[in-house]
Amino acid sequence: MTYKAAVAGLDFGGGKSVVALDNDTALTPQLRAAALEDLGELIASFQGSYRTGPDVGTGPEDMVVLRRFSPYAYCAPEEHGGTGNSGGPTATGVLAALRAGARHVFGDASCTGRTVVISGFGSVGSGIAAGLAGRSAAAAGSASMTSK
């Protein structure tokens, strides 16, 4: 995150939030709500020096809970004043990076005829697969690209 923010010229970056539970702890809806409330209070305590958005295991609805405590939770649903799911824009960015990487390595930005391995098939991975399928690349199920 630090490198991505630096490249974009932003004064942010560097961390992710993790809520760790014991392996034998069942994540009930009540425990999830309490954990998000605790996280929201923690984010608020940083007074803007820490900002968050959805990542693995969280989504726009979770950002609604966090925003009850701090304005520094991003990608809430549009009906709650947010930008919605960040998966689509993230997939678009990954596709642009793949094209740039292909241009640098192979001399051509096309992914046609190349195999791209996608690790994970959530909102980002499925968007990458759809984008590649539209460009005639073979999606083989950390975005690495090989020449055939």
PDB file of C-alpha atoms in Angstrom:
ATOM      1  CA  MET A   1       0.000   0.000   0.000  1.00  0.00           C
ATOM      2  CA  THR A   2       2.850   2.387   0.747  1.00  0.00           C
ATOM      3  CA  TYR A   3       4.330   1.937  -2.728  1.00  0.00           C
ATOM      4  CA  LYS A   4       0.955   2.279  -4.461  1.00  0.00           C
ATOM      5  CA  ALA A   5       0.210   5.490  -2.585  1.00  0.00           C
ATOM      6  CA  ALA A   6       3.681   6.880  -3.307  1.00  0.00           C
ATOM      7  CA  VAL A   7       3.370   6.204  -7.037  1.00  0.00           C
ATOM      8  CA  ALA A   8       0.006   7.975  -7.019  1.00  0.00           C
ATOM      9  CA  GLY A   9       1.528  10.934  -5.156  1.00  0.00           C
ATOM     10  CA  LEU A  10      -0.669  10.434  -2.107  1.00  0.00           C
ATOM     11  CA  ASP A  11       0.351  11.134   1.475  1.00  0.00           C
ATOM     12  CA  PHE A  12      -1.253   7.872   2.630  1.00  0.00           C
ATOM     13  CA  GLY A  13      -0.539   4.170   2.568  1.00  0.00           C
ATOM     14  CA  GLY A  14       1.040   1.377   4.471  1.00  0.00           C
ATOM     15  CA  GLY A  15      -1.403  -0.737   6.415  1.00  0.00           C
ATOM     16  CA  LYS A  16      -4.480  -2.894   6.588  1.00  0.00           C
ATOM     17  CA  SER A  17      -6.880  -3.646   9.413  1.00  0.00           C
ATOM     18  CA  VAL A  18      -7.002  -7.202  10.734  1.00  0.00           C
ATOM     19  CA  VAL A  19      -9.442  -8.503  13.318  1.00  0.00           C
ATOM     20  CA  ALA A  20      -7.987 -11.783  14.583  1.00  0.00           C
ATOM     21  CA  LEU A  21     -10.102 -14.421  16.284  1.00  0.00           C
ATOM     22  CA  ASP A  22      -9.114 -17.744  17.793  1.00  0.00           C
ATOM     23  CA  ASN A  23      -9.507 -20.622  15.328  1.00  0.00           C
ATOM     24  CA  ASP A  24     -12.293 -22.148  17.396  1.00  0.00           C
ATOM     25  CA  THR A  25     -14.307 -18.913  17.630  1.00  0.00           C
ATOM     26  CA  ALA A  26     -17.449 -18.884  15.486  1.00  0.00           C
ATOM     27  CA  LEU A  27     -17.994 -15.544  13.773  1.00  0.00           C
ATOM     28  CA  THR A  28     -21.631 -14.973  14.641  1.00  0.00           C
ATOM     29  CA  PRO A  29     -23.488 -11.926  13.322  1.00  0.00           C
ATOM     30  CA  GLN A  30     -23.346 -10.462  16.833  1.00  0.00           C
ATOM     31  CA  LEU A  31     -19.575 -10.964  17.141  1.00  0.00           C
ATOM     32  CA  ARG A  32     -19.031  -9.514  13.660  1.00  0.00           C
ATOM     33  CA  ALA A  33     -21.077  -6.423  14.556  1.00  0.00           C
ATOM     34  CA  ALA A  34     -19.174  -5.976  17.831  1.00  0.00           C
ATOM     35  CA  ALA A  35     -15.806  -6.378  16.065  1.00  0.00           C
ATOM     36  CA  LEU A  36     -16.759  -3.792  13.434  1.00  0.00           C
ATOM     37  CA  GLU A  37     -17.908  -1.384  16.140  1.00  0.00           C
ATOM     38  CA  ASP A  38     -14.595  -1.820  17.995  1.00  0.00           C
ATOM     39  CA  LEU A  39     -12.700  -1.276  14.749  1.00  0.00           C
ATOM     40  CA  GLY A  40     -14.785   1.809  13.995  1.00  0.00           C
ATOM     41  CA  GLU A  41     -13.926   3.293  17.391  1.00  0.00           C
ATOM     42  CA  LEU A  42     -10.234   2.540  16.833  1.00  0.00           C
ATOM     43  CA  ILE A  43     -10.256   4.173  13.391  1.00  0.00           C
ATOM     44  CA  ALA A  44     -11.993   7.232  14.863  1.00  0.00           C
ATOM     45  CA  SER A  45      -9.302   7.507  17.531  1.00  0.00           C
ATOM     46  CA  PHE A  46      -6.688   8.134  14.810  1.00  0.00           C
ATOM     47  CA  GLN A  47      -8.574  11.284  13.736  1.00  0.00           C
ATOM     48  CA  GLY A  48      -7.956  10.817  10.017  1.00  0.00           C
ATOM     49  CA  SER A  49      -4.380   9.556  10.106  1.00  0.00           C
ATOM     50  CA  TYR A  50      -5.690   6.046   9.401  1.00  0.00           C
ATOM     51  CA  ARG A  51      -8.287   5.402   6.699  1.00  0.00           C
ATOM     52  CA  THR A  52      -9.884   2.165   5.593  1.00  0.00           C
ATOM     53  CA  GLY A  53     -11.890   0.526   2.879  1.00  0.00           C
ATOM     54  CA  PRO A  54     -13.203  -2.946   2.144  1.00  0.00           C
ATOM     55  CA  ASP A  55     -10.780  -5.796   1.648  1.00  0.00           C
ATOM     56  CA  VAL A  56     -10.803  -9.566   2.082  1.00  0.00           C
ATOM     57  CA  GLY A  57     -13.770 -10.511   4.249  1.00  0.00           C
ATOM     58  CA  THR A  58     -15.422  -7.087   4.258  1.00  0.00           C
ATOM     59  CA  GLY A  59     -17.575  -5.149   1.859  1.00  0.00           C
ATOM     60  CA  PRO A  60     -19.538  -1.950   1.371  1.00  0.00           C
ATOM     61  CA  GLU A  61     -22.125  -2.799   4.053  1.00  0.00           C
ATOM     62  CA  ASP A  62     -19.337  -3.157   6.628  1.00  0.00           C
ATOM     63  CA  MET A  63     -18.148   0.332   5.717  1.00  0.00           C
ATOM     64  CA  VAL A  64     -21.598   1.624   6.716  1.00  0.00           C
ATOM     65  CA  VAL A  65     -20.980   0.309  10.238  1.00  0.00           C
ATOM     66  CA  LEU A  66     -17.489   1.825  10.378  1.00  0.00           C
ATOM     67  CA  ARG A  67     -18.795   5.188   9.129  1.00  0.00           C
ATOM     68  CA  ARG A  68     -21.044   5.418  12.178  1.00  0.00           C
ATOM     69  CA  PHE A  69     -17.805   6.034  14.094  1.00  0.00           C
ATOM     70  CA  SER A  70     -15.531   7.724  11.575  1.00  0.00           C
ATOM     71  CA  PRO A  71     -15.862   9.440   8.183  1.00  0.00           C
ATOM     72  CA  TYR A  72     -12.634   7.689   7.142  1.00  0.00           C
ATOM     73  CA  ALA A  73     -14.211   4.440   5.939  1.00  0.00           C
ATOM     74  CA  TYR A  74     -14.567   4.371   2.167  1.00  0.00           C
ATOM     75  CA  CYS A  75     -16.588   2.469  -0.461  1.00  0.00           C
ATOM     76  CA  ALA A  76     -19.873   2.374   1.426  1.00  0.00           C
ATOM     77  CA  PRO A  77     -22.929   1.748  -0.788  1.00  0.00           C
ATOM     78  CA  GLU A  78     -23.973   4.718  -2.913  1.00  0.00           C
ATOM     79  CA  GLU A  79     -27.280   5.000  -1.047  1.00  0.00           C
ATOM     80  CA  HIS A  80     -25.206   5.698   2.080  1.00  0.00           C
ATOM     81  CA  GLY A  81     -23.113   8.391   0.399  1.00  0.00           C
ATOM     82  CA  GLY A  82     -20.257   6.121  -0.640  1.00  0.00           C
ATOM     83  CA  THR A  83     -18.808   5.013  -3.944  1.00  0.00           C
ATOM     84  CA  GLY A  84     -19.987   1.411  -3.697  1.00  0.00           C
ATOM     85  CA  ASN A  85     -18.007  -1.759  -4.270  1.00  0.00           C
ATOM     86  CA  SER A  86     -14.372  -1.085  -5.148  1.00  0.00           C
ATOM     87  CA  GLY A  87     -13.952  -4.435  -6.936  1.00  0.00           C
ATOM     88  CA  GLY A  88     -14.713  -3.099 -10.421  1.00  0.00           C
ATOM     89  CA  PRO A  89     -12.293  -0.169 -10.311  1.00  0.00           C
ATOM     90  CA  THR A  90      -9.629  -2.402  -8.725  1.00  0.00           C
ATOM     91  CA  ALA A  91     -10.032  -4.991 -11.503  1.00  0.00           C
ATOM     92  CA  THR A  92      -9.737  -2.197 -14.080  1.00  0.00           C
ATOM     93  CA  GLY A  93      -6.459  -1.113 -12.464  1.00  0.00           C
ATOM     94  CA  VAL A  94      -5.099  -4.664 -12.458  1.00  0.00           C
ATOM     95  CA  LEU A  95      -6.002  -5.065 -16.135  1.00  0.00           C
ATOM     96  CA  ALA A  96      -4.164  -1.820 -16.931  1.00  0.00           C
ATOM     97  CA  ALA A  97      -1.137  -3.083 -14.995  1.00  0.00           C
ATOM     98  CA  LEU A  98      -1.241  -6.392 -16.886  1.00  0.00           C
ATOM     99  CA  ARG A  99      -1.293  -4.534 -20.206  1.00  0.00           C
ATOM    100  CA  ALA A 100       1.607  -2.336 -19.089  1.00  0.00           C
ATOM    101  CA  GLY A 101       3.536  -5.397 -17.941  1.00  0.00           C
ATOM    102  CA  ALA A 102       2.862  -7.176 -21.239  1.00  0.00           C
ATOM    103  CA  ARG A 103       4.028  -4.105 -23.160  1.00  0.00           C
ATOM    104  CA  HIS A 104       7.226  -3.985 -21.113  1.00  0.00           C
ATOM    105  CA  VAL A 105       8.006  -7.722 -21.235  1.00  0.00           C
ATOM    106  CA  PHE A 106       6.615  -8.764 -24.625  1.00  0.00           C
ATOM    107  CA  GLY A 107       6.674  -5.445 -26.535  1.00  0.00           C
ATOM    108  CA  ASP A 108       2.904  -5.528 -27.006  1.00  0.00           C
ATOM    109  CA  ALA A 109       0.150  -4.657 -24.512  1.00  0.00           C
ATOM    110  CA  SER A 110      -2.199  -7.342 -25.798  1.00  0.00           C
ATOM    111  CA  CYS A 111      -3.064 -10.276 -23.553  1.00  0.00           C
ATOM    112  CA  THR A 112      -4.385 -12.241 -26.550  1.00  0.00           C
ATOM    113  CA  GLY A 113      -2.871 -15.700 -26.636  1.00  0.00           C
ATOM    114  CA  ARG A 114      -1.376 -15.381 -23.170  1.00  0.00           C
ATOM    115  CA  THR A 115      -2.310 -17.275 -20.032  1.00  0.00           C
ATOM    116  CA  VAL A 116      -3.055 -15.219 -16.937  1.00  0.00           C
ATOM    117  CA  VAL A 117      -3.377 -16.902 -13.549  1.00  0.00           C
ATOM    118  CA  ILE A 118      -5.909 -15.289 -11.217  1.00  0.00           C
ATOM    119  CA  SER A 119      -5.685 -16.109  -7.528  1.00  0.00           C
ATOM    120  CA  GLY A 120      -9.154 -15.662  -6.085  1.00  0.00           C
ATOM    121  CA  PHE A 121     -12.471 -15.169  -7.826  1.00  0.00           C
ATOM    122  CA  GLY A 122     -14.215 -12.543  -5.739  1.00  0.00           C
ATOM    123  CA  SER A 123     -15.316  -9.158  -7.018  1.00  0.00           C
ATOM    124  CA  VAL A 124     -11.797  -8.283  -8.218  1.00  0.00           C
ATOM    125  CA  GLY A 125     -10.782 -11.677  -9.629  1.00  0.00           C
ATOM    126  CA  SER A 126     -14.061 -12.165 -11.479  1.00  0.00           C
ATOM    127  CA  GLY A 127     -13.747  -8.667 -12.963  1.00  0.00           C
ATOM    128  CA  ILE A 128     -10.218  -9.461 -14.136  1.00  0.00           C
ATOM    129  CA  ALA A 129     -11.398 -12.744 -15.695  1.00  0.00           C
ATOM    130  CA  ALA A 130     -14.256 -10.996 -17.494  1.00  0.00           C
ATOM    131  CA  GLY A 131     -11.933  -8.282 -18.771  1.00  0.00           C
ATOM    132  CA  LEU A 132      -9.406 -10.814 -20.013  1.00  0.00           C
ATOM    133  CA  ALA A 133     -12.062 -13.007 -21.621  1.00  0.00           C
ATOM    134  CA  GLY A 134     -13.215  -9.965 -23.559  1.00  0.00           C
ATOM    135  CA  ARG A 135      -9.647  -9.562 -24.823  1.00  0.00           C
ATOM    136  CA  SER A 136      -9.161 -13.245 -25.768  1.00  0.00           C
ATOM    137  CA  ALA A 137      -6.681 -14.144 -23.037  1.00  0.00           C
ATOM    138  CA  ALA A 138      -6.934 -17.492 -21.311  1.00  0.00           C
ATOM    139  CA  ALA A 139      -7.798 -17.020 -17.623  1.00  0.00           C
ATOM    140  CA  ALA A 140      -6.300 -19.986 -15.784  1.00  0.00           C
ATOM    141  CA  GLY A 141      -8.137 -19.806 -12.735  1.00  0.00           C
ATOM    142  CA  SER A 142      -1.420 -13.423  -8.459  1.00  0.00           C
ATOM    143  CA  ALA A 143      -1.693 -12.100 -11.784  1.00  0.00           C
ATOM    144  CA  SER A 144       1.261 -13.656 -13.512  1.00  0.00           C
ATOM    145  CA  MET A 145       1.527 -13.754 -17.268  1.00  0.00           C
ATOM    146  CA  THR A 146       3.489 -16.104 -19.484  1.00  0.00           C
ATOM    147  CA  SER A 147       4.161 -16.247 -23.171  1.00  0.00           C
ATOM    148  CA  LYS A 148       2.824 -19.252 -25.094  1.00  0.00           C
TER     149      LYS A 148
END
